[in-house]
Structure formats: structure tokens, C-alpha cells
CSV table of C-alpha atoms and ligand atoms in Angstrom, one decimal:
chain,number,residue,atom,x,y,z
A,379,MET,CA,-16.3,-112.3,-72.7
A,380,LEU,CA,-15.7,-115.7,-74.1
A,381,SER,CA,-18.7,-117.1,-76.0
A,382,ASP,CA,-18.0,-120.8,-75.6
A,383,LYS,CA,-15.5,-123.0,-73.9
A,384,LEU,CA,-13.2,-124.7,-76.4
A,385,LYS,CA,-14.0,-128.4,-76.0
A,386,ILE,CA,-10.8,-130.5,-76.5
A,387,VAL,CA,-10.5,-134.2,-76.6
A,388,ALA,CA,-7.0,-135.6,-76.2
A,389,VAL,CA,-6.2,-139.2,-77.1
A,390,VAL,CA,-3.5,-141.3,-75.5
A,391,GLY,CA,-2.8,-145.0,-75.8
A,392,ALA,CA,0.8,-146.0,-75.4
A,393,ARG,CA,3.7,-145.2,-73.1
A,394,PRO,CA,5.4,-142.5,-75.1
A,395,ASN,CA,2.1,-140.5,-75.2
A,396,PHE,CA,1.9,-140.1,-71.4
A,397,MET,CA,4.9,-137.8,-70.9
A,398,LYS,CA,3.6,-135.6,-73.8
A,399,ILE,CA,0.0,-135.2,-72.5
A,400,ALA,CA,1.0,-134.5,-68.9
A,401,PRO,CA,2.3,-130.9,-69.4
A,402,LEU,CA,-0.6,-130.1,-71.8
A,403,ALA,CA,-3.3,-131.4,-69.4
A,404,ARG,CA,-1.7,-129.4,-66.6
A,405,GLU,CA,-1.6,-126.2,-68.6
A,406,LEU,CA,-5.2,-126.6,-69.9
A,407,ALA,CA,-6.4,-127.2,-66.3
A,408,LYS,CA,-5.2,-123.7,-65.4
A,409,TYR,CA,-8.0,-122.2,-67.4
A,410,PRO,CA,-11.2,-124.1,-66.6
A,411,GLU,CA,-13.3,-121.1,-67.8
A,412,ARG,CA,-11.8,-121.3,-71.2
A,413,PHE,CA,-11.3,-125.0,-72.0
A,414,GLU,CA,-13.2,-128.2,-71.4
A,415,PHE,CA,-10.8,-131.1,-71.5
A,416,VAL,CA,-11.8,-134.7,-72.1
A,417,LEU,CA,-9.1,-137.4,-71.9
A,418,VAL,CA,-9.6,-140.6,-73.9
A,419,HIS,CA,-7.3,-143.6,-73.3
A,420,THR,CA,-7.4,-146.2,-76.1
A,421,GLY,CA,-6.0,-149.0,-74.0
A,422,GLN,CA,-3.2,-149.8,-76.5
A,423,HIS,CA,-0.9,-150.2,-73.5
A,424,TYR,CA,-2.7,-151.7,-70.6
A,425,ASP,CA,-0.1,-153.3,-68.2
A,426,SER,CA,0.2,-151.5,-65.0
A,427,LEU,CA,4.0,-151.0,-65.5
A,428,MET,CA,3.5,-149.6,-69.0
A,429,ASN,CA,0.6,-147.4,-68.0
A,430,ASP,CA,-0.8,-146.8,-64.5
A,431,VAL,CA,2.5,-145.8,-63.0
A,432,PHE,CA,2.9,-143.0,-65.6
A,433,PHE,CA,-0.5,-141.6,-64.8
A,434,SER,CA,0.2,-141.4,-61.1
A,435,GLU,CA,3.8,-140.2,-61.3
A,436,LEU,CA,3.1,-137.5,-64.0
A,437,GLY,CA,-0.2,-136.4,-62.3
A,438,ILE,CA,-2.2,-137.0,-65.5
A,439,PRO,CA,-6.0,-136.9,-64.7
A,440,ALA,CA,-7.7,-140.3,-64.9
A,441,PRO,CA,-9.1,-140.8,-68.4
A,442,ASP,CA,-12.7,-139.8,-68.8
A,443,ILE,CA,-13.2,-142.6,-71.3
A,444,HIS,CA,-11.3,-145.9,-71.7
A,445,LEU,CA,-11.7,-147.7,-75.0
A,446,GLY,CA,-9.9,-150.9,-73.8
A,447,VAL,CA,-8.7,-152.1,-77.2
A,448,GLY,CA,-5.6,-154.0,-76.1
A,449,SER,CA,-3.1,-155.7,-78.4
A,450,GLY,CA,-3.3,-157.0,-81.9
A,451,SER,CA,-1.6,-156.7,-85.3
A,452,GLN,CA,-1.1,-153.1,-86.5
A,453,THR,CA,-4.3,-153.2,-88.5
A,454,GLN,CA,-6.4,-154.9,-85.8
A,455,GLN,CA,-5.2,-152.5,-83.2
A,456,THR,CA,-5.8,-149.4,-85.4
A,457,ALA,CA,-9.2,-150.6,-86.6
A,458,ARG,CA,-10.4,-151.5,-83.1
A,459,ILE,CA,-9.4,-148.0,-81.8
A,460,MET,CA,-11.2,-146.4,-84.8
A,461,LEU,CA,-14.4,-148.3,-84.1
A,462,GLU,CA,-14.5,-147.6,-80.4
A,463,PHE,CA,-13.3,-144.0,-80.7
A,464,GLU,CA,-16.0,-143.2,-83.3
A,465,LYS,CA,-18.7,-144.1,-80.8
A,466,ALA,CA,-17.0,-142.0,-78.1
A,467,LEU,CA,-16.5,-139.0,-80.3
A,468,THR,CA,-20.0,-139.0,-81.6
A,469,GLU,CA,-21.1,-138.6,-78.0
A,470,ILE,CA,-18.6,-136.0,-77.0
A,471,THR,CA,-18.6,-133.7,-80.1
A,472,PRO,CA,-15.6,-131.6,-79.3
A,473,HIS,CA,-14.2,-128.7,-81.3
A,474,VAL,CA,-10.8,-130.3,-81.6
A,475,VAL,CA,-9.1,-133.6,-81.1
A,476,VAL,CA,-5.5,-133.5,-80.0
A,477,VAL,CA,-3.3,-136.4,-80.9
A,478,LEU,CA,0.3,-136.9,-79.9
A,479,GLY,CA,3.4,-138.6,-81.3
A,480,ASP,CA,3.3,-141.5,-83.7
A,481,VAL,CA,1.7,-144.5,-82.2
A,482,ASN,CA,-1.2,-146.5,-83.6
A,483,SER,CA,-3.6,-144.6,-81.3
A,484,THR,CA,-2.5,-141.3,-82.9
A,485,ILE,CA,-3.3,-142.3,-86.5
A,486,ALA,CA,-6.5,-144.1,-85.6
A,487,ALA,CA,-7.9,-141.2,-83.6
A,488,ALA,CA,-6.9,-138.6,-86.2
A,489,LEU,CA,-8.6,-140.6,-89.0
A,490,VAL,CA,-11.9,-140.9,-87.0
A,491,ALA,CA,-12.0,-137.3,-86.0
A,492,VAL,CA,-11.3,-135.9,-89.5
A,493,LYS,CA,-14.0,-138.1,-91.0
A,494,LEU,CA,-16.5,-136.8,-88.4
A,495,GLY,CA,-15.7,-133.2,-89.5
A,496,ILE,CA,-13.8,-132.5,-86.3
A,497,ALA,CA,-10.6,-130.5,-86.4
A,498,VAL,CA,-7.4,-132.4,-85.5
A,499,ALA,CA,-4.3,-130.9,-83.8
A,500,HIS,CA,-1.1,-133.1,-83.9
A,501,VAL,CA,1.5,-132.5,-81.2
A,502,GLU,CA,5.0,-133.6,-82.3
A,503,ALA,CA,4.2,-133.1,-86.0
A,504,GLY,CA,6.7,-133.1,-88.9
A,505,LEU,CA,9.1,-135.8,-87.7
A,506,ARG,CA,10.3,-138.0,-90.5
A,507,SER,CA,12.7,-141.0,-90.5
A,508,HIS,CA,12.1,-141.4,-94.3
A,509,ASP,CA,11.9,-145.1,-93.6
A,510,ARG,CA,8.4,-146.5,-94.4
A,511,ARG,CA,9.2,-149.9,-93.0
A,512,MET,CA,8.6,-148.3,-89.6
A,513,PRO,CA,5.0,-148.4,-88.5
A,514,GLU,CA,5.5,-145.1,-86.7
A,515,GLU,CA,6.6,-143.4,-90.0
A,516,ILE,CA,3.4,-144.3,-91.6
A,517,ASN,CA,1.5,-143.0,-88.6
A,518,ARG,CA,3.4,-139.7,-88.8
A,519,ILE,CA,2.9,-139.2,-92.5
A,520,VAL,CA,-0.9,-140.0,-92.4
A,521,THR,CA,-1.5,-138.1,-89.2
A,522,ASP,CA,0.2,-135.0,-90.4
A,523,ALA,CA,-1.6,-135.2,-93.7
A,524,LEU,CA,-5.0,-135.3,-91.9
A,525,SER,CA,-4.3,-132.7,-89.2
A,526,ASP,CA,-5.6,-129.1,-89.3
A,527,ILE,CA,-3.0,-127.8,-86.8
A,528,LEU,CA,0.6,-129.1,-86.7
A,529,TYR,CA,2.5,-128.4,-83.5
A,530,THR,CA,6.1,-129.0,-84.5
A,531,PRO,CA,9.1,-129.5,-82.2
A,532,SER,CA,11.8,-128.0,-84.4
A,533,ARG,CA,12.6,-126.1,-87.6
A,534,LEU,CA,13.6,-129.3,-89.3
A,535,ALA,CA,10.1,-130.7,-88.6
A,536,ASP,CA,8.7,-127.5,-90.2
A,537,SER,CA,10.8,-127.9,-93.3
A,538,ASN,CA,9.7,-131.5,-93.6
A,539,LEU,CA,6.1,-130.4,-93.6
A,540,LEU,CA,6.6,-127.5,-96.0
A,541,SER,CA,8.4,-129.8,-98.4
A,542,GLU,CA,5.3,-132.0,-98.4
A,543,GLY,CA,3.2,-129.0,-99.3
A,544,VAL,CA,1.6,-128.4,-96.0
A,545,PRO,CA,0.3,-124.8,-95.9
A,546,PRO,CA,2.4,-122.7,-93.5
A,547,ARG,CA,-0.7,-121.4,-91.6
A,548,LYS,CA,-1.3,-124.9,-90.3
A,549,ILE,CA,2.1,-125.1,-88.7
A,550,SER,CA,3.0,-123.8,-85.3
A,551,LEU,CA,6.6,-124.3,-84.1
A,552,VAL,CA,6.2,-124.8,-80.3
A,553,GLY,CA,9.1,-127.0,-79.4
A,554,ASN,CA,9.6,-130.4,-77.8
A,555,ILE,CA,6.8,-131.1,-75.3
A,556,MET,CA,8.5,-134.2,-73.8
A,557,ILE,CA,11.2,-131.9,-72.5
A,558,ASP,CA,8.5,-130.0,-70.5
A,559,SER,CA,8.0,-133.2,-68.6
A,560,LEU,CA,11.7,-133.9,-68.2
A,561,ILE,CA,12.4,-130.4,-66.9
A,562,GLY,CA,9.4,-130.6,-64.5
A,563,PHE,CA,10.3,-134.0,-63.0
A,564,LEU,CA,14.1,-134.0,-63.1
A,565,GLU,CA,14.5,-132.9,-59.5
A,566,GLN,CA,12.0,-135.5,-58.2
A,567,ALA,CA,13.7,-138.2,-60.4
A,568,GLY,CA,17.1,-137.3,-58.8
A,569,LYS,CA,15.7,-138.4,-55.4
A,570,ARG,CA,14.8,-141.9,-56.6
A,571,LYS,CA,16.9,-144.7,-55.1
A,572,ILE,CA,16.8,-147.1,-58.0
A,573,VAL,CA,20.5,-146.8,-58.9
A,574,GLU,CA,21.5,-147.8,-55.3
A,575,GLN,CA,18.8,-150.4,-55.1
A,576,LEU,CA,20.2,-152.2,-58.1
A,577,GLY,CA,23.7,-152.1,-56.6
A,578,LEU,CA,24.9,-149.7,-59.2
A,579,THR,CA,27.0,-146.5,-58.9
A,580,PRO,CA,26.5,-143.2,-60.8
A,581,ARG,CA,28.3,-143.3,-64.2
A,582,GLY,CA,29.2,-146.9,-63.4
A,583,TYR,CA,26.6,-148.6,-65.6
A,584,GLY,CA,24.8,-148.4,-69.0
A,585,LEU,CA,21.1,-148.2,-69.5
A,586,VAL,CA,19.6,-150.5,-72.2
A,587,THR,CA,16.0,-150.4,-73.7
A,588,LEU,CA,14.9,-152.3,-76.7
A,589,HIS,CA,11.5,-152.9,-78.3
A,590,ARG,CA,11.3,-152.0,-82.0
A,591,PRO,CA,9.9,-154.9,-84.1
A,592,SER,CA,12.9,-154.4,-86.5
A,593,ASN,CA,15.3,-155.2,-83.7
A,594,VAL,CA,13.4,-157.8,-81.6
A,595,ASP,CA,11.2,-159.7,-84.0
A,596,ASN,CA,14.0,-161.2,-86.1
A,597,ARG,CA,16.1,-163.9,-84.4
A,598,GLU,CA,19.4,-163.1,-86.1
A,599,VAL,CA,19.1,-159.4,-85.4
A,600,LEU,CA,18.2,-159.8,-81.8
A,601,ALA,CA,20.9,-162.5,-81.3
A,602,GLY,CA,23.5,-160.0,-82.7
A,603,ILE,CA,22.3,-157.3,-80.3
A,604,VAL,CA,22.4,-159.7,-77.4
A,605,GLU,CA,26.0,-160.6,-78.2
A,606,ALA,CA,27.0,-157.0,-78.3
A,607,LEU,CA,25.3,-156.4,-74.9
A,608,LEU,CA,27.1,-159.4,-73.4
A,609,GLU,CA,30.4,-158.1,-74.7
A,610,ILE,CA,29.9,-154.6,-73.4
A,611,SER,CA,28.7,-155.9,-70.0
A,612,VAL,CA,32.1,-157.4,-69.3
A,613,GLN,CA,33.5,-153.8,-69.2
A,614,LEU,CA,30.4,-151.9,-67.9
A,615,PRO,CA,27.4,-153.3,-66.0
A,616,LEU,CA,24.2,-152.9,-67.9
A,617,VAL,CA,20.6,-152.4,-66.6
A,618,PHE,CA,17.9,-153.5,-69.0
A,619,PRO,CA,14.2,-152.7,-68.2
A,620,VAL,CA,12.6,-155.1,-70.7
A,621,HIS,CA,9.5,-154.2,-72.7
A,622,PRO,CA,6.8,-156.9,-72.9
A,623,ARG,CA,7.3,-157.4,-76.6
A,624,THR,CA,11.0,-158.0,-76.0
A,625,VAL,CA,10.4,-160.4,-73.1
A,626,LYS,CA,8.2,-162.4,-75.4
A,627,MET,CA,10.7,-162.5,-78.3
A,628,LEU,CA,13.8,-163.2,-76.1
A,629,SER,CA,12.0,-166.2,-74.8
A,630,GLU,CA,10.7,-167.4,-78.2
A,631,PHE,CA,14.2,-167.2,-79.6
A,632,ALA,CA,15.7,-168.8,-76.5
A,633,LEU,CA,18.0,-165.8,-75.9
A,634,ASP,CA,16.7,-164.9,-72.5
A,635,THR,CA,18.8,-167.4,-70.4
A,636,LYS,CA,22.0,-166.1,-71.9
A,637,LEU,CA,21.2,-162.6,-70.8
A,638,GLU,CA,19.9,-163.6,-67.4
A,639,GLN,CA,23.0,-165.6,-66.7
A,640,ALA,CA,25.4,-162.8,-67.7
A,641,GLY,CA,26.9,-161.4,-64.5
A,642,GLY,CA,27.0,-157.8,-65.9
A,643,ILE,CA,23.4,-157.5,-67.1
A,644,ARG,CA,20.5,-156.7,-64.8
A,645,MET,CA,17.2,-157.5,-66.5
A,646,ILE,CA,14.3,-155.8,-64.7
A,647,GLU,CA,10.7,-155.1,-65.4
A,648,PRO,CA,9.7,-151.9,-67.2
A,649,VAL,CA,10.2,-149.0,-64.9
A,650,GLY,CA,8.1,-145.8,-64.3
A,651,TYR,CA,8.9,-142.3,-65.6
A,652,LEU,CA,10.8,-141.1,-62.5
A,653,ASP,CA,13.0,-144.3,-62.4
A,654,ILE,CA,13.8,-144.2,-66.1
A,655,LEU,CA,14.8,-140.6,-65.8
A,656,CYS,CA,16.9,-141.4,-62.7
A,657,LEU,CA,18.6,-144.3,-64.4
A,658,MET,CA,19.3,-142.2,-67.5
A,659,LYS,CA,20.6,-139.2,-65.7
A,660,SER,CA,23.2,-141.2,-63.8
A,661,ALA,CA,24.2,-143.6,-66.6
A,662,ARG,CA,27.5,-143.7,-68.3
A,663,LEU,CA,25.7,-144.3,-71.6
A,664,ALA,CA,22.4,-145.5,-73.0
A,665,ILE,CA,21.9,-148.1,-75.7
A,666,SER,CA,18.4,-147.9,-77.0
A,667,ASP,CA,16.0,-148.0,-80.0
A,668,SER,CA,13.5,-145.7,-78.3
A,669,GLY,CA,12.4,-142.3,-79.9
A,670,GLY,CA,12.2,-140.4,-76.6
A,671,ILE,CA,15.5,-141.7,-75.1
A,672,GLN,CA,17.4,-140.2,-78.0
A,673,GLU,CA,16.1,-136.8,-77.0
A,674,GLU,CA,16.2,-137.2,-73.2
A,675,THR,CA,19.8,-138.3,-73.3
A,676,THR,CA,20.7,-135.3,-75.4
A,677,TYR,CA,19.1,-133.0,-72.9
A,678,LEU,CA,20.9,-134.8,-70.1
A,679,GLY,CA,24.3,-134.9,-71.9
A,680,ILE,CA,24.5,-138.7,-71.7
A,681,PRO,CA,26.0,-140.5,-74.8
A,682,CYS,CA,23.3,-142.5,-76.6
A,683,ILE,CA,23.9,-145.4,-79.0
A,684,THR,CA,20.8,-145.8,-81.0
A,685,LEU,CA,20.1,-149.2,-82.4
A,686,ARG,CA,18.4,-148.0,-85.6
A,687,GLN,CA,19.5,-147.4,-89.2
A,688,ASN,CA,17.9,-143.9,-89.2
A,689,THR,CA,16.1,-141.5,-87.0
A,690,GLU,CA,13.3,-139.0,-87.2
A,691,ARG,CA,15.1,-136.9,-84.6
A,692,PRO,CA,18.3,-135.9,-86.5
A,693,GLU,CA,18.9,-132.9,-84.1
A,694,THR,CA,20.0,-135.4,-81.5
A,695,ILE,CA,22.8,-136.5,-83.9
A,696,LEU,CA,23.7,-133.1,-85.3
A,697,GLU,CA,23.6,-131.2,-82.0
A,698,GLY,CA,23.3,-133.8,-79.3
A,699,THR,CA,24.8,-137.0,-77.8
A,700,ASN,CA,23.2,-139.5,-80.1
A,701,THR,CA,24.9,-141.8,-82.6
A,702,LEU,CA,23.2,-144.3,-84.9
A,703,ALA,CA,24.6,-147.9,-84.8
A,704,GLY,CA,21.9,-149.9,-86.6
A,705,HIS,CA,22.2,-153.5,-85.3
A,706,ASP,CA,25.9,-153.8,-86.3
A,707,ARG,CA,27.3,-155.8,-83.4
A,708,GLU,CA,30.9,-154.5,-83.8
A,709,LEU,CA,29.8,-150.9,-84.2
A,710,ILE,CA,27.7,-151.1,-81.1
A,711,VAL,CA,30.6,-152.4,-79.1
A,712,ARG,CA,33.1,-149.9,-80.5
A,713,LEU,CA,30.8,-146.9,-79.8
A,714,ALA,CA,30.1,-148.2,-76.3
A,715,ARG,CA,33.9,-148.5,-75.7
A,716,GLN,CA,34.5,-145.0,-77.0
A,717,ALA,CA,31.8,-143.7,-74.6
A,718,ILE,CA,33.2,-145.6,-71.7
A,719,ASP,CA,36.8,-144.6,-72.4
A,720,GLY,CA,36.5,-141.1,-73.7
A,721,GLY,CA,33.1,-139.9,-72.5
A,722,GLY,CA,31.3,-140.0,-75.9
A,723,LYS,CA,29.5,-137.0,-77.5
A,724,SER,CA,28.5,-134.1,-75.3
A,725,GLY,CA,25.0,-132.7,-75.1
A,726,GLY,CA,23.5,-129.6,-76.7
A,727,ASN,CA,21.1,-127.0,-75.6
A,728,LEU,CA,18.5,-127.3,-78.3
A,729,GLU,CA,16.1,-124.6,-79.5
A,730,PHE,CA,12.7,-124.7,-77.8
A,731,TRP,CA,13.6,-127.4,-75.3
A,732,ASP,CA,12.7,-125.0,-72.6
A,733,GLY,CA,9.8,-126.4,-70.6
A,734,ALA,CA,7.3,-123.8,-72.0
A,735,VAL,CA,6.0,-125.9,-74.9
A,736,ALA,CA,2.6,-126.7,-73.4
A,737,ALA,CA,2.0,-123.0,-72.6
A,738,ARG,CA,2.8,-122.1,-76.3
A,739,ILE,CA,0.3,-124.8,-77.5
A,740,VAL,CA,-2.5,-123.4,-75.2
A,741,GLU,CA,-1.7,-119.9,-76.4
A,742,ASP,CA,-2.0,-121.0,-80.0
A,743,LEU,CA,-5.2,-122.9,-79.4
A,744,GLU,CA,-6.6,-119.7,-77.9
A,745,LYS,CA,-5.6,-117.8,-81.1
A,746,ARG,CA,-7.3,-120.3,-83.2
A,747,ARG,CA,-10.4,-120.5,-81.0
A,748,ASP,CA,-12.9,-118.8,-83.3
A,749,TRP,CA,-11.8,-120.9,-86.3
A,750,LEU,CA,-12.0,-124.1,-84.2
A,751,ILE,CA,-15.5,-123.2,-82.9
A,752,SER,CA,-16.8,-122.5,-86.4
A,753,SER,CA,-18.7,-125.1,-88.4
A,754,PRO,CA,-16.9,-127.8,-90.6
A,755,ASP,CA,-18.4,-125.9,-93.6
A,756,GLU,CA,-16.7,-122.7,-92.6
A,757,ARG,CA,-13.4,-124.6,-92.0
A,758,VAL,CA,-13.2,-126.0,-95.5
A,759,ASP,CA,-9.6,-125.7,-96.8
A,760,ARG,CA,-8.9,-122.3,-98.3
A,761,ALA,CA,-7.3,-124.1,-101.2
A,762,ALA,CA,-10.7,-125.7,-102.2
A,763,ILE,CA,-12.3,-124.3,-105.4
A,764,GLN,CA,-15.7,-123.0,-104.4
A,765,VAL,CA,-18.9,-122.5,-106.3
A,766,ASP,CA,-18.7,-119.1,-108.1
A,767,PRO,CA,-21.0,-116.8,-106.1
A,768,ASN,CA,-22.0,-115.1,-109.4
A,769,LEU,CA,-23.6,-118.3,-110.5
A,770,THR,CA,-26.0,-118.6,-107.5
B,467,UD1,C1,4.3,-148.9,-79.2
B,467,UD1,C2,4.5,-147.9,-80.3
B,467,UD1,C3,5.9,-147.4,-80.3
B,467,UD1,C4,6.4,-147.0,-78.9
B,467,UD1,C5,6.1,-148.1,-78.0
B,467,UD1,C6,6.6,-147.7,-76.5
B,467,UD1,C7,3.1,-148.2,-82.3
B,467,UD1,C8,3.1,-148.5,-83.7
B,467,UD1,N1,4.2,-148.4,-81.6
B,467,UD1,O1,5.0,-150.0,-79.6
B,467,UD1,O2,6.0,-146.3,-81.2
B,467,UD1,O3,7.8,-146.6,-79.0
B,467,UD1,O4,4.7,-148.4,-78.0
B,467,UD1,O5,6.3,-148.8,-75.7
B,467,UD1,O6,2.1,-147.7,-81.8
B,467,UD1,N2,2.1,-155.4,-74.6
B,467,UD1,C9,1.9,-155.8,-73.3
B,467,UD1,N3,1.5,-154.9,-72.3
B,467,UD1,C10,1.2,-153.7,-72.7
B,467,UD1,C11,1.4,-153.2,-74.0
B,467,UD1,C12,1.8,-154.1,-74.9
B,467,UD1,O7,2.2,-157.0,-72.9
B,467,UD1,O8,0.8,-152.9,-71.8
B,467,UD1,C13,2.6,-156.3,-75.6
B,467,UD1,C14,1.5,-156.6,-76.6
B,467,UD1,O9,0.8,-157.7,-76.3
B,467,UD1,C15,2.3,-156.8,-77.9
B,467,UD1,C16,3.6,-155.9,-77.6
B,467,UD1,O10,3.7,-155.7,-76.2
B,467,UD1,O11,2.7,-158.1,-78.1
B,467,UD1,C17,3.6,-154.7,-78.4
B,467,UD1,O12,2.7,-153.7,-78.0
B,467,UD1,P1,2.1,-152.6,-79.1
B,467,UD1,O13,1.3,-151.6,-78.4
B,467,UD1,O14,1.6,-153.3,-80.2
B,467,UD1,O15,3.4,-151.9,-79.6
B,467,UD1,P2,4.8,-151.5,-78.9
B,467,UD1,O16,5.9,-152.4,-79.4
B,467,UD1,O17,4.7,-151.3,-77.4
């Protein structure tokens, strides 16, 4: 007989959170007698194309609470989420707060929860790019340092955490949860008609996505990437769903007309989950600075040229289809030509990319139930020096 339902709050805010929460929400919903699940949306991403379409396609339950924080500087956004989330959490009083990935909503929610004495579980823990210029790297380091349970996607992530002194009992290697969504929706994505609708043919185009501040907020860097895309598009048509940040910066730097007028480049609005999977699956190659696309292309066996100097997902380079190109124009073009002519790197079957990650997380939460339900005083870190009982 279960004494209590385990009350779980999960926090999402930005696009890459949605494909990670979907399988977990679905798995938890199978056991309503064991878990109470409350979904909080911070409102970090609010446009329908960045947000609503993912909820409907991935079957994510409508958020129980919406914090509506919107955009702002890194600090403003994080602080606003903290202020609003504290109010919500004080009302809900869950046993555990689940945060996902490395976005501002992740760090903000973890910080509030831990300060209220609520346990934190981080899904996709242990990733490190070792580049502290990236806002996401700061979010990863801080969130992992605060979390009581670290659900890691790989052995490399485990070793990152262990080398930072995280006690092994906090770490559970469960695998890559985003691949649960990919496996679950691949068939449906294959039926989408977006490739034909854009007048493209399977393997006859490249997929481009771009949004990192390090690539789009600096004119010189963005101009170099635009030049590389223009050059590649002469040989291979490119489809480019443009992130709102990138739309803004392309226009501010007056680089948008050049791209729009290029015959080989189709600039479109951000697409939903099924369409991006469909576009990725049939592409000849992907050129991107996304975190998730590095992994999804590896799973799908599509060569990926990553426009970053480093990656927190090195397995995709060592065992997958990913190659780092930074923002070096010539290298981007050369790698694209290699992929067009020779097929590029081939994919790999990575450990724990098996579609059963959410089930392993739920099993682990169940194992930790008693500990999670115990009071914050009982959950004090075992490493803490306690009052000597002989003195009291
Ligand atoms: C965030 C994440 C990043 C993730 C990306 C995916 C952080 C630090 N970064 O970056 O890890 O890869 O999401 O998209 O959390 N905007 C809109 N509509 C929206 C959302 C944003 O127009 O629905 C605009 C904002 O006004 C802002 C810009 O896009 O100017 C950036 O949004 P923000 O959430 O700050 O970061 P992302 O660059 O999307």
C-alpha cells in the first residue's frame, strides 16, 4: 500500500524542453495512483510557433500554471521566473521539482526549489561544453550543483559530474530522453508533406537552423555564416526555419535581403516538431548551432555541421554524424561539399538511445520515493557534519 502520492512539479519554458517533458509526462500519467503531476510553464517561449504547436503535436498536457514571464536579458528573464515560480511553488508544495535541459527556466526553477527546501531532479544532467561564455553552460553547472537527483544521458555525463565531486548516489544514468520523443514520433513525422510542399526532394536539400547569441548577435560572424550558406546553396538548396532572435538580428544587420533573394535558400517560419523531424530525416545534411539537432541527426544518420567551437554532446562527434565547424566560412563550405559529394559521416547507435528513458526515470523516482517524501531535515546531505549525539 502506498502511503502518499509522490507530488511532482515539472518546469518547462523554452522549445527544447518540450520534446524532453513529453515522454516523461506520458509515463507518469500511466500511474495516477502513484504520482500527482503538475506542469508549470514559465512563458520563456511564448510565440505559437515556438510553443503551442509542440504541446499539441507531442500531446503534452496543458500547463497547470503559466508564469507568463516573456523575454528579457538573461538576468531579467531568470529573475522574473524565480519571482513568479516562488509564488507558485509555495502554493503547490511538491515533493520534487523536475527541471530539464539547460535553458534559463531550468536554472531559475532549480534555484527557487532548493531554497524552499524542495528536492530537485535534473533531467539531462552532466553535459559540459567547458565554455563558460555560453549561457547554457552556466545553467548546466549551477543546476547540477543544486540538484539532488541527476538523470544523465551518457557515461561521459556521469564522469563530468563525478569529476566535479558529485556523490555517485545522486547520479542515475538513464539515457537521452529526447530520443524517446524522436523514436515515438518518427513514423508520424515521415507522413508529413513539408518536403514536397517546399518543392524539395528527399536528400536534395540541406536543413539550416541558427539562433545562438555567439553566432547571430555579432554582425561579422553572422555575415560570414550567411556567405557560407549562400555559397553552399548554389550546389544544394537550403531550407532555413528562422528563429525569432535570428529574424531580428538578420534584419538589424541588413543581411536578410541577401538571403531572401538567394534562389537556393528557402527562409520559412519556425516549424513544429513533426515538420522539423521530417525535414531532418530527408535532408542531405544539416547545418545548425542547436543542441538537439546534433543528437537527432546522429540518430537519423544525417551528416551535421555544427556552427560552434565546442559541444556539450561529444558523443555525436566521436560516434555520430556531427562535425564542429565554428563559424569558419571556408570550413563550413568544405564540410558541406564533403557531405554532398561523399555522404559525410555515418550515424551510430548510441548507448541508452532506446526510447525507454522516461520509464527508467519513473522507476528511479519510485525507488527514491521514501527519501523524497521525507522532510528537508531528513534529507540533509550525508556529507554534512552533524551535532554529536553524545553532546545532547
Ligand atoms: C533559448 C535557450 C537555448 C535554446 C533556445 C531554443 C536559454 C539561455 N537559451 O534561447 O538554450 O536552444 O531557447 O529556441 O534559455 N522570442 C520570440 N518569441 C518566443 C521566444 C523568444 O520572439 O517565443 C525572442 C525573444 O524576444 C528574444 C529571442 O527570441 O529576443 C531569444 O529568446 P530567449 O528565450 O531569450 O532565448 P533563445 O535564444 O530562444
